[in-house]
Tab-separated table of C-alpha atoms in Angstrom:
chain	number	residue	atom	x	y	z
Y	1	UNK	CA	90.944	65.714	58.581
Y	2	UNK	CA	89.303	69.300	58.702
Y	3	UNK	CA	86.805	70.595	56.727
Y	4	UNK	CA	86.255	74.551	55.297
Y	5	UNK	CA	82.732	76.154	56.192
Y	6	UNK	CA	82.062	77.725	52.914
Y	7	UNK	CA	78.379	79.231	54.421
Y	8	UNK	CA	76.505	79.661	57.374
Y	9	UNK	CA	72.575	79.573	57.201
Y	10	UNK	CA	71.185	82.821	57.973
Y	11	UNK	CA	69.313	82.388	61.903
Y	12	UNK	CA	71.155	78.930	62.060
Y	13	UNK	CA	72.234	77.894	65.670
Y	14	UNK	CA	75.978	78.119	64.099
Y	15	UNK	CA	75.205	81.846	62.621
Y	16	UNK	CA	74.205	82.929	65.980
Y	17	UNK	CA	77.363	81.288	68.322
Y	18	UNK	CA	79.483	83.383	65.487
Y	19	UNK	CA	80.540	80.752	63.045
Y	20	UNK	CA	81.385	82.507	59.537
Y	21	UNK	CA	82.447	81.050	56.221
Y	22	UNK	CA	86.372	80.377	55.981
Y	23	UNK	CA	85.957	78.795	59.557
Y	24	UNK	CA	87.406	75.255	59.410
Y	25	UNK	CA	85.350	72.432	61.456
Y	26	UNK	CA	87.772	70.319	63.414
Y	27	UNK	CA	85.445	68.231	65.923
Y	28	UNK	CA	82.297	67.816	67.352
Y	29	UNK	CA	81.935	66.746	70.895
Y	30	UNK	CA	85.660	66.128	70.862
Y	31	UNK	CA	85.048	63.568	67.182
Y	32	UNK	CA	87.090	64.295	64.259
Y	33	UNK	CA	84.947	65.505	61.307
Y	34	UNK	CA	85.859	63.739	58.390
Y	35	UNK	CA	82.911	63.771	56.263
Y	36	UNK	CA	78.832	64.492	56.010
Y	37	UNK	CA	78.173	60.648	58.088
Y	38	UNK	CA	80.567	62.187	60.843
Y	39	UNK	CA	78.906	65.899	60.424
Y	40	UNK	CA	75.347	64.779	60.523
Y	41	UNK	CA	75.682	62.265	63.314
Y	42	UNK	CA	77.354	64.233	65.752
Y	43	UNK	CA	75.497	67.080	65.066
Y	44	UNK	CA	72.020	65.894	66.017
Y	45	UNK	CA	72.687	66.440	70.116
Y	46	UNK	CA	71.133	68.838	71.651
Y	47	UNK	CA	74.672	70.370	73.422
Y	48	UNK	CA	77.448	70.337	71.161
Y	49	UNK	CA	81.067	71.600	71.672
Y	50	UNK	CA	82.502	72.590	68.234
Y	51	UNK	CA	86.056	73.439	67.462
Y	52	UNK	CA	87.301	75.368	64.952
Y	53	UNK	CA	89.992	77.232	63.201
Y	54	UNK	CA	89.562	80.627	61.787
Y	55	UNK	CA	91.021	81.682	58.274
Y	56	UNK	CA	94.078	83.228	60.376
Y	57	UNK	CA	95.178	79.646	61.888
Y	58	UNK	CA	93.381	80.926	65.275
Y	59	UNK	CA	91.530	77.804	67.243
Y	60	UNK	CA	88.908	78.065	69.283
Y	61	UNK	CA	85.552	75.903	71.158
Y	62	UNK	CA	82.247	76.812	71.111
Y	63	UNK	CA	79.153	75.237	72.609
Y	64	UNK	CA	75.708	75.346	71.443
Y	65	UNK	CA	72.465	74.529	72.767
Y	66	UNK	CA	69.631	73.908	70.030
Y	67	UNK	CA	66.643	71.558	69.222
Y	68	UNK	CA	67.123	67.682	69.223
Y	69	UNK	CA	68.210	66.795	65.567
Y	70	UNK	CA	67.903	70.755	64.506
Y	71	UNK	CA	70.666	71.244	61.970
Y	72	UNK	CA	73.437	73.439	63.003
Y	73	UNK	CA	73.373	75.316	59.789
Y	74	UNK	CA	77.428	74.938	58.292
Y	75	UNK	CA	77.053	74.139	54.526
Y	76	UNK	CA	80.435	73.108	52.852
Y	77	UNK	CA	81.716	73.121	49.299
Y	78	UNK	CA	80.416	69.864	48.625
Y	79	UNK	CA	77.575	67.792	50.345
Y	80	UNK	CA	79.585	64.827	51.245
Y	81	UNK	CA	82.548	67.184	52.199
Y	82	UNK	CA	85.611	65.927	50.613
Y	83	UNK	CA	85.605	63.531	47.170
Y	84	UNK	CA	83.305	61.084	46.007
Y	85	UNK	CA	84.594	57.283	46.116
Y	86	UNK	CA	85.012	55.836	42.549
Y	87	UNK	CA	85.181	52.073	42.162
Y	88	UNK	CA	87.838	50.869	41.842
Y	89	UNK	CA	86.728	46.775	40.378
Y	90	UNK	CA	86.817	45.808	36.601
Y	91	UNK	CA	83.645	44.179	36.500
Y	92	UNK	CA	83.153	41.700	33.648
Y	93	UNK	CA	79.358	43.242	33.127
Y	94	UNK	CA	80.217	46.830	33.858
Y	95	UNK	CA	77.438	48.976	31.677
Y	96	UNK	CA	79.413	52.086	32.331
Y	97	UNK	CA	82.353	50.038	30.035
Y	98	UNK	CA	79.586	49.521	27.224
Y	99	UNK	CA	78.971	53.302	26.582
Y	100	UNK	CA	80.254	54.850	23.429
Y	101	UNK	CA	82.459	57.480	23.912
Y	102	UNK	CA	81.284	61.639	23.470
Y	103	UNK	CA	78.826	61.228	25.897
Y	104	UNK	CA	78.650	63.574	29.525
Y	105	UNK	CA	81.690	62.987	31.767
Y	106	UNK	CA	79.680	62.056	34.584
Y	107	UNK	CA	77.986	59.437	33.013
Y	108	UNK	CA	81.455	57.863	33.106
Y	109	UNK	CA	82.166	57.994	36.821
Y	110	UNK	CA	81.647	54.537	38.433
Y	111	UNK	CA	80.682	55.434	42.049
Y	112	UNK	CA	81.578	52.713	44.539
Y	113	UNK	CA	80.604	54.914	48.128
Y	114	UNK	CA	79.285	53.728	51.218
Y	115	UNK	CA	78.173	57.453	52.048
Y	116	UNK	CA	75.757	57.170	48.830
Y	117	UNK	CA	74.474	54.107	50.022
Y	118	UNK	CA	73.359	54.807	53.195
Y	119	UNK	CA	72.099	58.507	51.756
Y	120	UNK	CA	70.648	58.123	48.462
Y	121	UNK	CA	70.583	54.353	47.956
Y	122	UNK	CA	73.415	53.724	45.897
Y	123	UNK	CA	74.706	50.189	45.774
Y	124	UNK	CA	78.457	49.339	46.693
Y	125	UNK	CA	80.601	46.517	46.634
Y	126	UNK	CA	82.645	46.762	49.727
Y	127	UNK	CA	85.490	46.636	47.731
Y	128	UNK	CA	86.983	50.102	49.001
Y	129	UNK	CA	85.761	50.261	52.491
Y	130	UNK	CA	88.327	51.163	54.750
Y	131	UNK	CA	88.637	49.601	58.241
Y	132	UNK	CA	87.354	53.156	59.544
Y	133	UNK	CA	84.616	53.082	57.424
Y	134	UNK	CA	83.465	49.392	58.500
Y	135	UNK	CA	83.587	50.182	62.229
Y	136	UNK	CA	82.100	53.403	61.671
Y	137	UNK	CA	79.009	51.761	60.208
Y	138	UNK	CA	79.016	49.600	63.081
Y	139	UNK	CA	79.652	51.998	65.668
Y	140	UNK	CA	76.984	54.528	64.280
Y	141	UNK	CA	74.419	51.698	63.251
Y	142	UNK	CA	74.492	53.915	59.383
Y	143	UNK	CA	71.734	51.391	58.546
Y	144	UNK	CA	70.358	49.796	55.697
Y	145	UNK	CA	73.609	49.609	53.515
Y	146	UNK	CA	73.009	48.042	49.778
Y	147	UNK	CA	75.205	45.990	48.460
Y	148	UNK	CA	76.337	44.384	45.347
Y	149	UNK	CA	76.921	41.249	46.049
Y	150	UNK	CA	76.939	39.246	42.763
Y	151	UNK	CA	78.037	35.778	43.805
Y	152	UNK	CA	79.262	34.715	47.544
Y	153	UNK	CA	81.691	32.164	46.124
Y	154	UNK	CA	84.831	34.331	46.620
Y	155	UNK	CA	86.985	33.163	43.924
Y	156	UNK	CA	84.095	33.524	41.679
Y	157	UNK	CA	83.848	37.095	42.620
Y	158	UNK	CA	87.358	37.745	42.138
Y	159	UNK	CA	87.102	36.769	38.277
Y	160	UNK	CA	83.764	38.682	37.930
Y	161	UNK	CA	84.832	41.762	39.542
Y	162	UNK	CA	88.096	42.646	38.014
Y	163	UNK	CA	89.217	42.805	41.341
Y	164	UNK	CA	91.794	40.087	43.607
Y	165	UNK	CA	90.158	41.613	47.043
Y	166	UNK	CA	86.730	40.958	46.098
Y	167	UNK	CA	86.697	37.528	47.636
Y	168	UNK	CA	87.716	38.660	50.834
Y	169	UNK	CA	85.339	41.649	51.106
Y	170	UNK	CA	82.436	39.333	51.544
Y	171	UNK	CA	83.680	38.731	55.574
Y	172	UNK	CA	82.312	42.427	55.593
Y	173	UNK	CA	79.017	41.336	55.257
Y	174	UNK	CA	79.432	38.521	58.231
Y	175	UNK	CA	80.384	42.088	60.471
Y	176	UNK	CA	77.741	43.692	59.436
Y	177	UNK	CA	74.984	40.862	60.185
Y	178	UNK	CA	76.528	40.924	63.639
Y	179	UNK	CA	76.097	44.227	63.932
Y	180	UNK	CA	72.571	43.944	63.225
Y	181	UNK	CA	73.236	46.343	59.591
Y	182	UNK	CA	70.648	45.891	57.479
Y	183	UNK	CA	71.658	44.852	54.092
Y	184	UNK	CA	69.719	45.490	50.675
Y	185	UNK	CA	71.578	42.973	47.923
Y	186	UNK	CA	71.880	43.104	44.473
Y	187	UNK	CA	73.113	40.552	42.021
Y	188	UNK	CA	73.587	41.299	38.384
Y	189	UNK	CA	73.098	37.660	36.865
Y	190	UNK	CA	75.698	36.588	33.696
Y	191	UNK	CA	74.107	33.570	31.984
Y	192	UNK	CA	76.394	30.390	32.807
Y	193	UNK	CA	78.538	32.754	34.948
Y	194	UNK	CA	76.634	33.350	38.380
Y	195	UNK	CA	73.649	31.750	37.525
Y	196	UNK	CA	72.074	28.392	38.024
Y	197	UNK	CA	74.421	26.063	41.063
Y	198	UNK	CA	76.356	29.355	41.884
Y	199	UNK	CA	73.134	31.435	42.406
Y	200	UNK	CA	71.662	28.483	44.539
Y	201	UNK	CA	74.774	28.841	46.171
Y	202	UNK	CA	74.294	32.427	47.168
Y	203	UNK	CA	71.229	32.613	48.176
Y	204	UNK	CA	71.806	29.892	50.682
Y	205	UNK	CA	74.497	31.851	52.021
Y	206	UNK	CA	72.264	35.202	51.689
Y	207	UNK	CA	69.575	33.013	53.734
Y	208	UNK	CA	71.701	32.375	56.538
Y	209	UNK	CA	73.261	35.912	57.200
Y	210	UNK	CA	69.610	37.401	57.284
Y	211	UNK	CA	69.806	39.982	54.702
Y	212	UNK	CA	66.523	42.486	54.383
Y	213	UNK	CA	66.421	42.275	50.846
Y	214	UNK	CA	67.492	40.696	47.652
Y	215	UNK	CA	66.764	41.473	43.795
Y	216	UNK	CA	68.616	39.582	41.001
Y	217	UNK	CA	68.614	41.628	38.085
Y	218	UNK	CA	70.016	40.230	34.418
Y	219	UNK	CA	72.958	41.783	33.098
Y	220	UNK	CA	72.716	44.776	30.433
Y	221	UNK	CA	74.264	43.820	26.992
Y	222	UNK	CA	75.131	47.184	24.436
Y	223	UNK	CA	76.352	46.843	21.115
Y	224	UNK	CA	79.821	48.351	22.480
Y	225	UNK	CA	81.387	45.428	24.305
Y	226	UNK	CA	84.500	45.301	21.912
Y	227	UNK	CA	87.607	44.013	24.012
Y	228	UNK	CA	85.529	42.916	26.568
Y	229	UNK	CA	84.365	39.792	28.003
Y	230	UNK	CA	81.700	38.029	26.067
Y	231	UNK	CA	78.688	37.979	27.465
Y	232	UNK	CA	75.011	37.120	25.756
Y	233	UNK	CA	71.742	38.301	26.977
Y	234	UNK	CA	69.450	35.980	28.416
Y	235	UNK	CA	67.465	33.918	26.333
Y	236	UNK	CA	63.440	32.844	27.269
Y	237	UNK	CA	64.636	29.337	28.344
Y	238	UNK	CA	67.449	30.854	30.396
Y	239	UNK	CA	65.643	33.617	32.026
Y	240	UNK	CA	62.654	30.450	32.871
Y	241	UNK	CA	65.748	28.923	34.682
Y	242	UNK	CA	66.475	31.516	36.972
Y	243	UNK	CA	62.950	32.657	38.352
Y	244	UNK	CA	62.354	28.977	38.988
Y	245	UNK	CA	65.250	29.057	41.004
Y	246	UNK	CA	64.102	32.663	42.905
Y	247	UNK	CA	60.844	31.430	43.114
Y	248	UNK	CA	61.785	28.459	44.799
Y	249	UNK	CA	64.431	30.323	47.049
Y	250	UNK	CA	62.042	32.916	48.079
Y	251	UNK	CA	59.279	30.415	49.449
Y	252	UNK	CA	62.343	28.966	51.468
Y	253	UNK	CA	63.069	32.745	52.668
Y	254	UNK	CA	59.322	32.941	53.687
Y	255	UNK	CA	59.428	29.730	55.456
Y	256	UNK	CA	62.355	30.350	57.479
Y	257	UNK	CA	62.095	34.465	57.975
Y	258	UNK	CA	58.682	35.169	57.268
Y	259	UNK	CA	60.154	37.254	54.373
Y	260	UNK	CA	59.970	36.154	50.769
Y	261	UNK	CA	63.228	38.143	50.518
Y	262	UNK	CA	64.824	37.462	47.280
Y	263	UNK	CA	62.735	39.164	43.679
Y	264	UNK	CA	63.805	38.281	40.009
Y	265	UNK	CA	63.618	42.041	38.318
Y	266	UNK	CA	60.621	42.370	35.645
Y	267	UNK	CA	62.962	42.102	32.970
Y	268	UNK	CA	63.233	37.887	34.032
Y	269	UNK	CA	59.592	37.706	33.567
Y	270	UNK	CA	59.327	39.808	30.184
Y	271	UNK	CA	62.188	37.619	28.978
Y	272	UNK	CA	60.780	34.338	29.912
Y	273	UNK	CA	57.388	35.356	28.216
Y	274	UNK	CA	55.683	34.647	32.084
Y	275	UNK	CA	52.744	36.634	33.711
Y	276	UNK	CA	53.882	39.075	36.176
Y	277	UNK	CA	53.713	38.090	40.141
Y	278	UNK	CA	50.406	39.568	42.070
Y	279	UNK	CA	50.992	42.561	44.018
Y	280	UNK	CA	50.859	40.189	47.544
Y	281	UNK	CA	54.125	38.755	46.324
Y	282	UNK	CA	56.152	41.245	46.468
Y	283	UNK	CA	55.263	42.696	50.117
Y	284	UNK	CA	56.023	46.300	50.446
Y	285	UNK	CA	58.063	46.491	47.034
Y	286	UNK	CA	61.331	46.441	48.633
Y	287	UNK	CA	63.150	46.192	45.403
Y	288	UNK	CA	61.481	48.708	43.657
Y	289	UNK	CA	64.545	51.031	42.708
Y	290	UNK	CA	66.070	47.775	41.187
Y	291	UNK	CA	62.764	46.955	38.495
Y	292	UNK	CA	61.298	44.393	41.215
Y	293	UNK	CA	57.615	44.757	40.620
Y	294	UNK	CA	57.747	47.933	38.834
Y	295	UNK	CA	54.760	47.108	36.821
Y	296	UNK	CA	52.828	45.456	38.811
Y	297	UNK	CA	52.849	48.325	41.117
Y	298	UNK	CA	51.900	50.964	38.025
Y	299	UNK	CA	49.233	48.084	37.216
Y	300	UNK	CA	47.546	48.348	40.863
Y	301	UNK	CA	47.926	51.903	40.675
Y	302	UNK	CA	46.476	52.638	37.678
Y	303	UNK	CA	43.710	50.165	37.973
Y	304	UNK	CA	42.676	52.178	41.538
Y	305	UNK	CA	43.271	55.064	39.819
Y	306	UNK	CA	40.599	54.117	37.183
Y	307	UNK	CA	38.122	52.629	40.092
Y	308	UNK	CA	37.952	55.829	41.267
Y	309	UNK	CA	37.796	57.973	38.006
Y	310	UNK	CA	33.989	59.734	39.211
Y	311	UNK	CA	33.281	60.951	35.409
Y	312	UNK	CA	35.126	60.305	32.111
Y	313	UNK	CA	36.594	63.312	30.545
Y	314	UNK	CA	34.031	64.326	27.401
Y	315	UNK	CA	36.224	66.384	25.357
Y	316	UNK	CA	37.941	63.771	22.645
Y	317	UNK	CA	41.839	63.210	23.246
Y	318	UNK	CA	44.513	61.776	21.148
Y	319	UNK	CA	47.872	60.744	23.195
Y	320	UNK	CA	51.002	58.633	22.142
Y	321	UNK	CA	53.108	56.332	24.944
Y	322	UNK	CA	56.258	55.743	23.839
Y	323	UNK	CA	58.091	53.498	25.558
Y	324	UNK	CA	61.281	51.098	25.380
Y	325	UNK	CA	60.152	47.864	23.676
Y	326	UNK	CA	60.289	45.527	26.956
Y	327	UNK	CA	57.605	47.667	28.281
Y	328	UNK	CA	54.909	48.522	25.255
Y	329	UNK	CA	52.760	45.385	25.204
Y	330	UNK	CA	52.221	45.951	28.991
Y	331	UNK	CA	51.418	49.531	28.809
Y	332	UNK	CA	48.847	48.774	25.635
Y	333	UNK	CA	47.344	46.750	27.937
Y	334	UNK	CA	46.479	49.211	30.608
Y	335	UNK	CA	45.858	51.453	27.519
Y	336	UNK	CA	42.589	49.191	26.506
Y	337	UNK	CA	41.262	49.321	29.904
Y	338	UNK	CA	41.366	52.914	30.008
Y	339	UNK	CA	39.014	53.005	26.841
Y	340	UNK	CA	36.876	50.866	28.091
Y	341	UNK	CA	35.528	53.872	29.954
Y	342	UNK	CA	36.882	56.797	28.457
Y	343	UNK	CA	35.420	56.028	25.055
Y	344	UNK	CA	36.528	59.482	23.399
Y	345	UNK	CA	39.823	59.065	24.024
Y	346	UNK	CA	42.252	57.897	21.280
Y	347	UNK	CA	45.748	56.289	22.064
Y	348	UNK	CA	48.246	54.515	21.078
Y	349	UNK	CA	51.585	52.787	22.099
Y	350	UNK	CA	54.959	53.264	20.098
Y	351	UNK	CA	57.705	50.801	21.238
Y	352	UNK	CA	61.093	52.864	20.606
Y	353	UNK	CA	63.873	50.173	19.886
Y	354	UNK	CA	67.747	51.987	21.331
Y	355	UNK	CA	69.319	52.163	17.962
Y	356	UNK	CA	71.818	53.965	20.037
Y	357	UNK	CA	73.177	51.105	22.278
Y	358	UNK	CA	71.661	48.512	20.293
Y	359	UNK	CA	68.596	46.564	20.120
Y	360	UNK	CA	69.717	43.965	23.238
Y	361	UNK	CA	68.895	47.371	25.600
Y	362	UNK	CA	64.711	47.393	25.795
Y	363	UNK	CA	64.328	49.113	28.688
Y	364	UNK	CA	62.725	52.766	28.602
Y	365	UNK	CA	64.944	54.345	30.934
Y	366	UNK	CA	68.172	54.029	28.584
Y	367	UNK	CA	66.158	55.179	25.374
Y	368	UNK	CA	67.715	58.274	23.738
Y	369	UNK	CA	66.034	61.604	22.663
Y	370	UNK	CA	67.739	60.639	19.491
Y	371	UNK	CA	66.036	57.043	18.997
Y	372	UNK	CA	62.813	59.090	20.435
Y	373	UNK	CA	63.106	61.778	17.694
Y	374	UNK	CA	63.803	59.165	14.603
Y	375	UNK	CA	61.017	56.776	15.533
Y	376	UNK	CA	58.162	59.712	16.589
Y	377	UNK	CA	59.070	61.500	13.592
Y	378	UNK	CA	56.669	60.248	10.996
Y	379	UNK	CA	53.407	59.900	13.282
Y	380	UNK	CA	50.262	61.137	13.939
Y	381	UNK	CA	50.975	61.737	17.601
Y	382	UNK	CA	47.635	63.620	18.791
Y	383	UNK	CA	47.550	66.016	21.175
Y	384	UNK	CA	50.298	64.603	23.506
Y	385	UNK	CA	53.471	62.429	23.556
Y	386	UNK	CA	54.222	60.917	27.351
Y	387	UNK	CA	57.380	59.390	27.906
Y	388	UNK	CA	58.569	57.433	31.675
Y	389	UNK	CA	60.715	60.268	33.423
Y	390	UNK	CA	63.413	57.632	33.435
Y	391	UNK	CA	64.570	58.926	30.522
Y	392	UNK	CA	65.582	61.971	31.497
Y	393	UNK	CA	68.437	62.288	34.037
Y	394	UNK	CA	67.505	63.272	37.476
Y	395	UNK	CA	67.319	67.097	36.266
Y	396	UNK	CA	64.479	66.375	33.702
Y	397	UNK	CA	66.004	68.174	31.225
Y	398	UNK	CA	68.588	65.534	28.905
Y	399	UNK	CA	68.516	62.076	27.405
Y	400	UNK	CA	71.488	59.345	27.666
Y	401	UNK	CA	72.801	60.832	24.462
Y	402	UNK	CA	72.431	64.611	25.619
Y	403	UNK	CA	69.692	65.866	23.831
Y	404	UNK	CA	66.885	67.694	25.519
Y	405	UNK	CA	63.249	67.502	26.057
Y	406	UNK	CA	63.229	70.915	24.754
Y	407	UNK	CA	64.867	69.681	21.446
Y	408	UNK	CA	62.411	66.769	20.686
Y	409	UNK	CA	59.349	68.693	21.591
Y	410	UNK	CA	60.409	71.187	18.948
Y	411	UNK	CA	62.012	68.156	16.647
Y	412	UNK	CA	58.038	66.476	16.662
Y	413	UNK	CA	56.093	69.470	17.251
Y	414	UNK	CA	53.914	68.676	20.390
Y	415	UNK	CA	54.222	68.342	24.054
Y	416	UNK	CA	56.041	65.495	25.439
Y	417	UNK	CA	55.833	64.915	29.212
Y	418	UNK	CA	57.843	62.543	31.271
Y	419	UNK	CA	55.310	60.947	33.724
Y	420	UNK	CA	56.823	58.824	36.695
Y	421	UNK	CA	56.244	55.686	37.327
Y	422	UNK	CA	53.045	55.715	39.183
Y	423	UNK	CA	49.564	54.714	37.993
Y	424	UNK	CA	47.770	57.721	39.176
Y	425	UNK	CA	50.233	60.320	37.478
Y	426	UNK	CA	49.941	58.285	34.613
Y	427	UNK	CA	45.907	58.008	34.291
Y	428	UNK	CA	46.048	61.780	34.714
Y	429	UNK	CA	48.552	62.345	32.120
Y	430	UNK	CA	46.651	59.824	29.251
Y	431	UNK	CA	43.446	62.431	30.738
Y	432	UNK	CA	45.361	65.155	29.906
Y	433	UNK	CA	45.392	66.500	33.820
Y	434	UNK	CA	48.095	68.233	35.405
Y	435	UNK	CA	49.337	67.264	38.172
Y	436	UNK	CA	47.750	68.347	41.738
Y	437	UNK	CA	51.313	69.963	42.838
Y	438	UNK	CA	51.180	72.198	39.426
Y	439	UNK	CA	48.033	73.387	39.947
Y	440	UNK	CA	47.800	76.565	41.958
């Protein structure tokens, strides 16, 4: 498969051997150039032999000399170079099946790419890997790969994913561990589905392939799952359940690999009405991206963050923190330490319940600038409103449902920042700082 050159970066080592936009990429080094893993990993030699076609069907080879992992500068139409990989399963907890309809089209696209796994941390289920893509992962060591595994018990699998091949994918895994791949895991937990004997089950099989990493997450439950498989959320008792089991799984990780390994997500701990894990449990956060120890990192942050605070800030302040409901009691808390030393500042905590997907869905990062606007409207808010950037998509500018920051600023009539989830961006915010990057 070839690929067009739509640019050439001005100065680039391909600009100066001659290569121009239209110019097809056939090989590197004699490799067929199929997409931006085969690009980017032949390209990081220091020689390279390059073959192309011109516009007019004319081939031709050129070498190039240029810096040990220096980029050759071709940029093509897009950045993985030919079309992303949709899923192709059925899963019986899909959220992307949950959403109502009218919302952005790409909010609809169920990835399933190996590419975006190894690039941007996406999670896969090995479901759609071609044999060319397994070796290839092998071959080029394209290392850590995350995964969503779910259960190990194949037949299991099948009837949770939608999909008769999802058994059999798991041997992938077994190929991988032999090739020394490292392997992130995920597994979205169904109460009385995957839970309980089954997820003892997987993590023993987990254990003995050696994976880096595993976070069990519970499943997402909207208030549009008509025609679809019923599923509950998890109740206190339930949610108990499973952190006993990862609890008692991940002190058999750290006995046997030195690794505690396998995290429950916060959510488990908010559900079961249990006190968050120290910040020594969870290592180097290696589930972050998946809610693992989310707020227990923002609580050593912060609390750091405040250590080091040299003078409070005399000028009085009024802020509001809204939040997703799972979330405000924490963030109240951090809240009353903060006055503790700041005594002129004035805050409070507004837990926004998603009206829009319904009331099952606490989390902040799925609240709507709709739910924000209807539930902000009728409050003092002070001189600021700060919202987790997870509400926004990765652009900054829209909510779930499409509406902008720009409209609910002017909708409640003061700033609202989105503030990441770090403690130190978020003492500065409640201060009323900018941050140190904005400030010239």
């Amino acid at each position: 498969m070839a690929v067009v050159i739509t640019a050439v970066v001005k100065n680039s080592p391909a600009a100066r051997a001659g290569i121009c936009a239209g110019d097809v990429l056939l090989s590197i080094n004699g490799q067929e150039i199929i997409d931006v893993l085969d690009y980017r990993f032949y390209e990081t030699d220091p020689a390279v032999e390059l073959r192309l076609r011109s516009p007019a069907g004319e081939e031709r080879s050129i070498r190039i000399r240029k810096g040990q992992y220096e980029s050759l500068g071709c940029e093509f139409e897009t950045y993985l170079m030919d079309a992303q990989h949709h899923c192709k399963n059925r899963c019986m907890f899909c959220f992307i099946d949950q959403l109502p309809k009218g919302l952005r089209e790409t909010l609809y696209f169920k990835d399933d790419d190996s590419r975006l796994s190894f690039l941007f941390g996406n999670y896969i289920t090995l479901t759609n890997l071609s044999e060319h893509e397994i070796e290839r992962i092998i071959r080029m060591h394209i290392s850590p790969i995350n995964i969503s595994v779910h259960t190990t018990n194949p037949e299991l699998r099948v009837k949770m994913m939608g999909n008769r091949f999802a058994g059999e994918a798991l041997q992938v895994m077994e190929r991988f561990a032999a090739g020394k791949i490292e392997m992130n895991c995920q597994l979205v937990l169904c109460p009385g589905v995957n839970d309980g004997p089954e997820l003892e089950r997987t993590l023993r099989d987990l254990l003995a392939l050696r994976v880096a990493s595993i976070a069990a997450v519970p499943v997402g439950v909207t208030r549009y799952r008509e025609g679809l498989c019923p599923i509950e959320p998890y109740r206190p008792e339930q949610a108990a359940a499973v952190l006993e089991v990862i609890d008692r799984w991940g002190e058999r990780f750290l006995r046997e690999t030195g690794e505690r390994t396998v995290y429950a997500a916060d959510e488990f701990y908010l559900a079961a009405g249990r006190a968050l894990p120290p910040p020594s449990y969870y290592g180097e956060y290696p589930q972050l991206e998946n809610g693992v120890g989310l707020m227990t990192s923002l609580r050593a942050e912060f609390e750091d963050a405040l250590q080091g605070l040299e003078e409070p800030p005399r000028a009085p302040r009024r802020v509001t923190l809204a939040t997703g409901t799972a979330a405000a009691s924490f963030l109240r808390s951090l809240l009353d330490e903060l006055r503790g030393t700041c005594h002129n500042l004035k805050g409070q905590v507004v837990p926004v319940p998603n009206d829009f997907l319904g009331h099952t869905i606490t989390v902040a990062g799925l609240v709507t600038g709709g739910d924000l606007i209807r539930r902000l409207k009728e409050i003092p808010l002070g001189d600021e409103v700060l919202i987790p950037a997870v509400m926004l998509r990765h652009e900054g500018d829209l909510f779930l449902d499409g509406v902008s920051l720009e409209q609910v600023q002017k909708e409640l009539g003061v700033r609202v920042r989105p503030v990441k989830n770090d403690g130190y961006e978020l003492l500065d915010a409640i201060l009323g700082r900018e941050p140190e990057w904005q400030n010239p």
